[in-house]
């Protein structure tokens, strides 16, 4: 698969994203376009399920670039994210050298810290040359990682290089396209944000969300898709522990079409509410009169 040329304008970026079913607002398309043209990482914050991760997948597919994903979690370290040495293979090499007779320790030390013994993890893989063009590096949910790992990223995001004490500095011949996401469960340090272009990805308007549903589920009826979007938009006005994102809207719409639902009613909504709300306390609040009111408003023809 050959790499496609980078978009030449914001309008071209909007067209590229929409060609893969991602209906972005113009502000998001603009900052994504600038990120590509300026070679700067793009830092996306927002609630879970609003499409932050998806944009990296779409860029990878649309531009014909490899997608390298680093899923962050508490305790993530350099050995899991960047590199580690293949100690078992190194030990075998040492034993073989010793068995062969006189050992030049300086030469042996140089040999066992060669590229062939280096196990490359996502961040180091993203710095390697690729005939299809620099890859898309997705550093997903950075807020889940520790602050120490966040600090480690500063060299990579500034200079697109990694320093390995025993090996040297590995620098990307062409900087990868870097997308960093955060659900803002904690604040990310300013030092990292300064190295990126920033955008807050919000919930879409009703009009955009309706367009997203119809794009992703072309067979869904106009009536049901409108009711779904009205219902979800109303839920986001509630004081829930976790409001449904666009991902949940699409899951719910898919579930309703699988059930051959033609319109929302208390029974079908009650049976499928777990596709939208992921906490029992939130589901418990949407029962009885509260649920019926939202359904009534969503199914109103006015």
mmCIF file of C-alpha atoms in Angstrom:
data_model
loop_
_atom_site.group_PDB
_atom_site.id
_atom_site.type_symbol
_atom_site.label_atom_id
_atom_site.label_comp_id
_atom_site.label_asym_id
_atom_site.label_seq_id
_atom_site.Cartn_x
_atom_site.Cartn_y
_atom_site.Cartn_z
ATOM 1 C CA UNK A 1 0.000 0.000 0.000
ATOM 2 C CA UNK A 2 1.550 3.299 -1.094
ATOM 3 C CA UNK A 3 1.281 6.419 1.020
ATOM 4 C CA UNK A 4 -1.069 9.187 -0.054
ATOM 5 C CA UNK A 5 0.007 12.817 -0.194
ATOM 6 C CA UNK A 6 -0.802 14.977 2.796
ATOM 7 C CA UNK A 7 -3.894 17.183 2.399
ATOM 8 C CA UNK A 8 -3.082 20.545 0.833
ATOM 9 C CA UNK A 9 -5.808 22.518 2.638
ATOM 10 C CA UNK A 10 -8.282 22.371 5.489
ATOM 11 C CA UNK A 11 -11.042 21.573 3.012
ATOM 12 C CA UNK A 12 -8.962 18.693 1.672
ATOM 13 C CA UNK A 13 -8.498 17.456 5.242
ATOM 14 C CA UNK A 14 -12.266 17.570 5.825
ATOM 15 C CA UNK A 15 -12.771 15.613 2.613
ATOM 16 C CA UNK A 16 -10.098 13.069 3.542
ATOM 17 C CA UNK A 17 -11.652 12.436 6.966
ATOM 18 C CA UNK A 18 -15.195 12.243 5.617
ATOM 19 C CA UNK A 19 -14.074 9.777 2.923
ATOM 20 C CA UNK A 20 -13.422 7.361 5.789
ATOM 21 C CA UNK A 21 -16.665 8.115 7.594
ATOM 22 C CA UNK A 22 -15.209 10.594 10.115
ATOM 23 C CA UNK A 23 -17.361 13.727 10.102
ATOM 24 C CA UNK A 24 -15.162 16.258 11.876
ATOM 25 C CA UNK A 25 -16.014 19.814 12.770
ATOM 26 C CA UNK A 26 -13.915 22.374 10.916
ATOM 27 C CA UNK A 27 -11.871 23.355 13.986
ATOM 28 C CA UNK A 28 -10.703 19.755 14.464
ATOM 29 C CA UNK A 29 -9.913 19.390 10.761
ATOM 30 C CA UNK A 30 -7.920 22.639 10.911
ATOM 31 C CA UNK A 31 -5.740 21.635 13.850
ATOM 32 C CA UNK A 32 -5.205 18.169 12.319
ATOM 33 C CA UNK A 33 -4.165 19.759 9.019
ATOM 34 C CA UNK A 34 -1.740 22.087 10.832
ATOM 35 C CA UNK A 35 -0.317 19.173 12.808
ATOM 36 C CA UNK A 36 0.513 17.339 9.572
ATOM 37 C CA UNK A 37 1.905 20.386 7.781
ATOM 38 C CA UNK A 38 3.973 21.602 10.734
ATOM 39 C CA UNK A 39 5.157 18.156 11.835
ATOM 40 C CA UNK A 40 3.898 18.723 15.362
ATOM 41 C CA UNK A 41 2.215 16.134 17.609
ATOM 42 C CA UNK A 42 -1.533 16.577 18.030
ATOM 43 C CA UNK A 43 -2.856 16.381 21.585
ATOM 44 C CA UNK A 44 -6.584 15.590 21.789
ATOM 45 C CA UNK A 45 -8.502 15.810 25.055
ATOM 46 C CA UNK A 46 -12.157 15.058 25.648
ATOM 47 C CA UNK A 47 -14.624 12.664 27.185
ATOM 48 C CA UNK A 48 -14.335 8.982 26.365
ATOM 49 C CA UNK A 49 -16.107 7.937 23.190
ATOM 50 C CA UNK A 50 -16.054 11.245 21.290
ATOM 51 C CA UNK A 51 -13.736 10.038 18.504
ATOM 52 C CA UNK A 52 -10.218 10.935 19.652
ATOM 53 C CA UNK A 53 -8.712 7.508 19.003
ATOM 54 C CA UNK A 54 -10.669 7.090 15.791
ATOM 55 C CA UNK A 55 -8.977 10.037 14.099
ATOM 56 C CA UNK A 56 -5.600 8.280 14.288
ATOM 57 C CA UNK A 57 -7.108 5.160 12.716
ATOM 58 C CA UNK A 58 -8.709 7.222 9.980
ATOM 59 C CA UNK A 59 -5.484 9.096 9.200
ATOM 60 C CA UNK A 60 -3.580 5.810 9.012
ATOM 61 C CA UNK A 61 -6.078 4.288 6.590
ATOM 62 C CA UNK A 62 -6.596 7.407 4.481
ATOM 63 C CA UNK A 63 -2.886 8.242 4.146
ATOM 64 C CA UNK A 64 -1.767 4.635 3.678
ATOM 65 C CA UNK A 65 0.521 4.763 6.735
ATOM 66 C CA UNK A 66 1.177 2.080 9.314
ATOM 67 C CA UNK A 67 -0.660 2.634 12.605
ATOM 68 C CA UNK A 68 1.471 2.033 15.700
ATOM 69 C CA UNK A 69 -0.584 2.185 18.894
ATOM 70 C CA UNK A 70 0.702 2.544 22.425
ATOM 71 C CA UNK A 71 -2.123 1.953 24.908
ATOM 72 C CA UNK A 72 -1.167 3.692 28.149
ATOM 73 C CA UNK A 73 -1.859 2.282 31.599
ATOM 74 C CA UNK A 74 -0.671 2.776 35.155
ATOM 75 C CA UNK A 75 2.826 1.370 35.549
ATOM 76 C CA UNK A 76 3.737 1.616 31.847
ATOM 77 C CA UNK A 77 7.537 1.734 31.603
ATOM 78 C CA UNK A 78 10.329 2.052 29.059
ATOM 79 C CA UNK A 79 10.665 -1.739 28.646
ATOM 80 C CA UNK A 80 7.029 -2.009 27.543
ATOM 81 C CA UNK A 81 6.771 1.237 25.581
ATOM 82 C CA UNK A 82 10.196 1.887 24.046
ATOM 83 C CA UNK A 83 12.715 -0.953 24.103
ATOM 84 C CA UNK A 84 14.378 -3.699 26.085
ATOM 85 C CA UNK A 85 17.390 -5.916 25.505
ATOM 86 C CA UNK A 86 16.962 -9.567 24.636
ATOM 87 C CA UNK A 87 18.877 -10.744 27.692
ATOM 88 C CA UNK A 88 18.468 -14.445 26.920
ATOM 89 C CA UNK A 89 20.045 -14.061 23.462
ATOM 90 C CA UNK A 90 22.787 -11.844 24.911
ATOM 91 C CA UNK A 91 23.618 -14.486 27.509
ATOM 92 C CA UNK A 92 23.879 -17.165 24.828
ATOM 93 C CA UNK A 93 26.215 -14.919 22.819
ATOM 94 C CA UNK A 94 28.410 -14.413 25.881
ATOM 95 C CA UNK A 95 28.579 -18.160 26.597
ATOM 96 C CA UNK A 96 29.459 -18.931 22.985
ATOM 97 C CA UNK A 97 32.183 -16.287 22.978
ATOM 98 C CA UNK A 98 33.650 -17.642 26.216
ATOM 99 C CA UNK A 99 33.553 -21.194 24.871
ATOM 100 C CA UNK A 100 35.435 -20.080 21.763
ATOM 101 C CA UNK A 101 38.493 -19.084 23.681
ATOM 102 C CA UNK A 102 40.026 -15.698 24.443
ATOM 103 C CA UNK A 103 37.399 -12.990 24.900
ATOM 104 C CA UNK A 104 37.904 -9.322 24.075
ATOM 105 C CA UNK A 105 35.578 -7.854 26.667
ATOM 106 C CA UNK A 106 35.295 -4.457 24.965
ATOM 107 C CA UNK A 107 34.443 -6.065 21.640
ATOM 108 C CA UNK A 108 32.016 -8.486 23.300
ATOM 109 C CA UNK A 109 30.279 -5.620 25.112
ATOM 110 C CA UNK A 110 29.875 -3.824 21.797
ATOM 111 C CA UNK A 111 28.598 -6.976 20.081
ATOM 112 C CA UNK A 112 25.904 -7.864 22.620
ATOM 113 C CA UNK A 113 24.469 -4.357 22.575
ATOM 114 C CA UNK A 114 23.926 -4.426 18.834
ATOM 115 C CA UNK A 115 20.681 -3.839 16.969
ATOM 116 C CA UNK A 116 19.941 -7.556 16.612
ATOM 117 C CA UNK A 117 19.559 -7.892 20.386
ATOM 118 C CA UNK A 118 17.263 -4.875 20.694
ATOM 119 C CA UNK A 119 13.571 -5.616 21.179
ATOM 120 C CA UNK A 120 11.737 -2.630 19.759
ATOM 121 C CA UNK A 121 8.493 -1.557 21.365
ATOM 122 C CA UNK A 122 5.917 0.862 19.849
ATOM 123 C CA UNK A 123 7.738 4.168 20.443
ATOM 124 C CA UNK A 124 10.990 2.901 18.959
ATOM 125 C CA UNK A 125 9.170 1.204 16.079
ATOM 126 C CA UNK A 126 7.594 4.571 15.225
ATOM 127 C CA UNK A 127 11.053 6.092 14.671
ATOM 128 C CA UNK A 128 12.104 3.516 12.075
ATOM 129 C CA UNK A 129 12.055 4.318 8.345
ATOM 130 C CA UNK A 130 9.138 2.931 6.362
ATOM 131 C CA UNK A 131 8.811 2.744 2.586
ATOM 132 C CA UNK A 132 5.118 3.708 2.922
ATOM 133 C CA UNK A 133 6.036 6.895 4.759
ATOM 134 C CA UNK A 134 6.378 7.794 8.409
ATOM 135 C CA UNK A 135 3.803 5.884 10.480
ATOM 136 C CA UNK A 136 0.930 7.240 12.546
ATOM 137 C CA UNK A 137 1.867 6.898 16.218
ATOM 138 C CA UNK A 138 -1.138 6.801 18.539
ATOM 139 C CA UNK A 139 -0.299 7.344 22.220
ATOM 140 C CA UNK A 140 -3.710 6.519 23.607
ATOM 141 C CA UNK A 141 -5.085 7.637 26.995
ATOM 142 C CA UNK A 142 -1.853 9.209 28.214
ATOM 143 C CA UNK A 143 -3.624 10.330 31.384
ATOM 144 C CA UNK A 144 -3.636 6.681 32.532
ATOM 145 C CA UNK A 145 0.167 6.541 32.546
ATOM 146 C CA UNK A 146 2.382 7.816 35.369
ATOM 147 C CA UNK A 147 3.923 11.288 35.331
ATOM 148 C CA UNK A 148 7.405 9.757 35.107
ATOM 149 C CA UNK A 149 6.535 8.143 31.771
ATOM 150 C CA UNK A 150 4.966 11.387 30.587
ATOM 151 C CA UNK A 151 8.305 13.124 31.293
ATOM 152 C CA UNK A 152 10.146 10.428 29.310
ATOM 153 C CA UNK A 153 8.115 11.352 26.224
ATOM 154 C CA UNK A 154 9.521 14.885 26.089
ATOM 155 C CA UNK A 155 12.635 13.921 24.104
ATOM 156 C CA UNK A 156 10.589 11.886 21.644
ATOM 157 C CA UNK A 157 8.037 14.645 21.082
ATOM 158 C CA UNK A 158 10.666 17.386 20.791
ATOM 159 C CA UNK A 159 13.314 15.731 18.619
ATOM 160 C CA UNK A 160 11.683 12.471 17.497
ATOM 161 C CA UNK A 161 14.554 10.502 18.927
ATOM 162 C CA UNK A 162 15.308 8.045 21.724
ATOM 163 C CA UNK A 163 18.580 7.815 23.614
ATOM 164 C CA UNK A 164 19.616 4.278 24.566
ATOM 165 C CA UNK A 165 22.637 4.391 26.909
ATOM 166 C CA UNK A 166 24.299 1.190 25.636
ATOM 167 C CA UNK A 167 23.451 1.773 21.978
ATOM 168 C CA UNK A 168 23.281 5.480 21.209
ATOM 169 C CA UNK A 169 20.637 7.817 19.868
ATOM 170 C CA UNK A 170 17.986 6.564 17.461
ATOM 171 C CA UNK A 171 16.477 9.419 15.462
ATOM 172 C CA UNK A 172 13.601 9.175 13.005
ATOM 173 C CA UNK A 173 14.626 10.044 9.416
ATOM 174 C CA UNK A 174 11.109 11.366 8.978
ATOM 175 C CA UNK A 175 8.999 12.303 12.031
ATOM 176 C CA UNK A 176 5.956 10.086 12.596
ATOM 177 C CA UNK A 177 2.458 11.552 12.673
ATOM 178 C CA UNK A 178 1.795 11.641 16.407
ATOM 179 C CA UNK A 179 -1.692 11.644 17.930
ATOM 180 C CA UNK A 180 -1.910 11.763 21.738
ATOM 181 C CA UNK A 181 -5.248 11.325 23.489
ATOM 182 C CA UNK A 182 -6.392 11.951 27.036
ATOM 183 C CA UNK A 183 -9.732 11.483 28.797
ATOM 184 C CA UNK A 184 -8.556 14.045 31.344
ATOM 185 C CA UNK A 185 -8.711 11.796 34.375
ATOM 186 C CA UNK A 186 -5.680 13.824 35.443
ATOM 187 C CA UNK A 187 -3.979 16.934 34.112
ATOM 188 C CA UNK A 188 -1.138 16.487 31.643
ATOM 189 C CA UNK A 189 1.943 18.598 32.378
ATOM 190 C CA UNK A 190 2.452 21.853 30.488
ATOM 191 C CA UNK A 191 5.898 20.734 29.286
ATOM 192 C CA UNK A 192 4.293 18.037 27.159
ATOM 193 C CA UNK A 193 1.437 20.207 25.942
ATOM 194 C CA UNK A 194 3.894 22.887 24.755
ATOM 195 C CA UNK A 195 5.325 20.377 22.303
ATOM 196 C CA UNK A 196 1.927 19.711 20.735
ATOM 197 C CA UNK A 197 -0.953 21.378 18.995
ATOM 198 C CA UNK A 198 -4.002 21.073 21.242
ATOM 199 C CA UNK A 199 -7.708 20.512 20.655
ATOM 200 C CA UNK A 200 -10.617 19.695 22.937
ATOM 201 C CA UNK A 201 -12.920 17.181 21.231
ATOM 202 C CA UNK A 202 -16.441 17.850 22.466
ATOM 203 C CA UNK A 203 -19.679 15.985 22.007
ATOM 204 C CA UNK A 204 -21.102 16.716 18.542
ATOM 205 C CA UNK A 205 -24.137 18.829 17.879
ATOM 206 C CA UNK A 206 -27.393 17.013 17.164
ATOM 207 C CA UNK A 207 -27.046 17.722 13.440
ATOM 208 C CA UNK A 208 -23.507 16.334 13.257
ATOM 209 C CA UNK A 209 -24.352 13.316 15.388
ATOM 210 C CA UNK A 210 -27.322 12.523 13.134
ATOM 211 C CA UNK A 211 -25.026 12.732 10.108
ATOM 212 C CA UNK A 212 -22.528 10.401 11.834
ATOM 213 C CA UNK A 213 -25.241 7.824 12.589
ATOM 214 C CA UNK A 214 -26.518 7.890 9.011
ATOM 215 C CA UNK A 215 -22.981 7.632 7.619
ATOM 216 C CA UNK A 216 -22.005 4.672 9.793
ATOM 217 C CA UNK A 217 -25.416 2.952 9.552
ATOM 218 C CA UNK A 218 -26.728 3.823 6.087
ATOM 219 C CA UNK A 219 -29.629 1.378 6.371
ATOM 220 C CA UNK A 220 -31.172 2.982 9.454
ATOM 221 C CA UNK A 221 -34.462 4.815 9.009
ATOM 222 C CA UNK A 222 -34.609 8.596 9.215
ATOM 223 C CA UNK A 223 -37.245 8.414 11.946
ATOM 224 C CA UNK A 224 -35.321 6.047 14.219
ATOM 225 C CA UNK A 225 -31.988 7.831 13.732
ATOM 226 C CA UNK A 226 -33.565 11.167 14.687
ATOM 227 C CA UNK A 227 -35.151 9.651 17.791
ATOM 228 C CA UNK A 228 -31.858 8.043 18.818
ATOM 229 C CA UNK A 229 -29.942 11.305 18.512
ATOM 230 C CA UNK A 230 -32.600 13.287 20.395
ATOM 231 C CA UNK A 231 -32.600 10.702 23.177
ATOM 232 C CA UNK A 232 -28.805 10.654 23.511
ATOM 233 C CA UNK A 233 -28.542 14.425 23.395
ATOM 234 C CA UNK A 234 -31.096 14.618 26.203
ATOM 235 C CA UNK A 235 -29.122 12.128 28.292
ATOM 236 C CA UNK A 236 -26.057 14.358 28.066
ATOM 237 C CA UNK A 237 -28.010 17.084 29.848
ATOM 238 C CA UNK A 238 -28.406 14.766 32.835
ATOM 239 C CA UNK A 239 -25.950 14.728 35.709
ATOM 240 C CA UNK A 240 -24.634 11.240 35.002
ATOM 241 C CA UNK A 241 -21.381 9.715 36.184
ATOM 242 C CA UNK A 242 -20.569 8.999 32.519
ATOM 243 C CA UNK A 243 -22.570 10.482 29.680
ATOM 244 C CA UNK A 244 -22.760 8.462 26.470
ATOM 245 C CA UNK A 245 -20.263 9.336 23.760
ATOM 246 C CA UNK A 246 -20.616 9.003 20.005
ATOM 247 C CA UNK A 247 -19.260 5.455 20.240
ATOM 248 C CA UNK A 248 -22.165 4.557 22.548
ATOM 249 C CA UNK A 249 -24.643 6.252 20.209
ATOM 250 C CA UNK A 250 -23.431 4.067 17.347
ATOM 251 C CA UNK A 251 -23.475 0.943 19.507
ATOM 252 C CA UNK A 252 -27.041 1.666 20.568
ATOM 253 C CA UNK A 253 -28.175 2.460 17.038
ATOM 254 C CA UNK A 254 -26.641 -0.824 15.861
ATOM 255 C CA UNK A 255 -28.357 -2.726 18.680
ATOM 256 C CA UNK A 256 -31.741 -1.208 17.844
ATOM 257 C CA UNK A 257 -31.399 -2.054 14.148
ATOM 258 C CA UNK A 258 -30.448 -5.625 15.079
ATOM 259 C CA UNK A 259 -33.697 -5.787 17.067
ATOM 260 C CA UNK A 260 -35.636 -4.395 14.075
ATOM 261 C CA UNK A 261 -36.860 -1.472 16.177
ATOM 262 C CA UNK A 262 -38.914 1.033 14.243
ATOM 263 C CA UNK A 263 -39.343 3.586 17.001
ATOM 264 C CA UNK A 264 -38.291 4.138 20.598
ATOM 265 C CA UNK A 265 -40.552 2.870 23.351
ATOM 266 C CA UNK A 266 -40.098 2.152 27.049
ATOM 267 C CA UNK A 267 -39.627 -1.585 26.541
ATOM 268 C CA UNK A 268 -36.948 -1.507 23.853
ATOM 269 C CA UNK A 269 -35.101 1.396 25.472
ATOM 270 C CA UNK A 270 -35.155 -0.272 28.886
ATOM 271 C CA UNK A 271 -33.831 -3.515 27.424
ATOM 272 C CA UNK A 272 -30.936 -1.808 25.596
ATOM 273 C CA UNK A 273 -29.989 1.025 27.931
ATOM 274 C CA UNK A 274 -26.769 -0.789 28.817
ATOM 275 C CA UNK A 275 -25.462 0.043 25.342
ATOM 276 C CA UNK A 276 -25.574 3.736 26.301
ATOM 277 C CA UNK A 277 -24.944 3.906 30.041
ATOM 278 C CA UNK A 278 -22.154 1.909 31.663
ATOM 279 C CA UNK A 279 -22.834 2.517 35.361
ATOM 280 C CA UNK A 280 -25.709 0.965 37.303
ATOM 281 C CA UNK A 281 -26.389 4.182 39.232
ATOM 282 C CA UNK A 282 -26.878 6.032 35.927
ATOM 283 C CA UNK A 283 -29.172 3.286 34.602
ATOM 284 C CA UNK A 284 -31.173 3.293 37.848
ATOM 285 C CA UNK A 285 -31.803 7.015 37.485
ATOM 286 C CA UNK A 286 -33.273 6.492 34.011
ATOM 287 C CA UNK A 287 -36.289 4.460 35.048
ATOM 288 C CA UNK A 288 -40.001 5.109 35.320
ATOM 289 C CA UNK A 289 -41.181 8.672 34.779
ATOM 290 C CA UNK A 290 -37.686 9.993 34.046
ATOM 291 C CA UNK A 291 -37.238 7.499 31.202
ATOM 292 C CA UNK A 292 -40.750 8.009 29.817
ATOM 293 C CA UNK A 293 -40.279 11.774 29.676
ATOM 294 C CA UNK A 294 -37.061 11.530 27.665
ATOM 295 C CA UNK A 295 -38.640 8.989 25.312
ATOM 296 C CA UNK A 296 -41.684 11.226 24.835
ATOM 297 C CA UNK A 297 -39.518 14.221 23.974
ATOM 298 C CA UNK A 298 -37.339 12.150 21.633
ATOM 299 C CA UNK A 299 -40.273 10.669 19.736
ATOM 300 C CA UNK A 300 -42.211 13.915 19.434
ATOM 301 C CA UNK A 301 -42.705 14.885 15.801
ATOM 302 C CA UNK A 302 -42.413 18.607 16.513
#
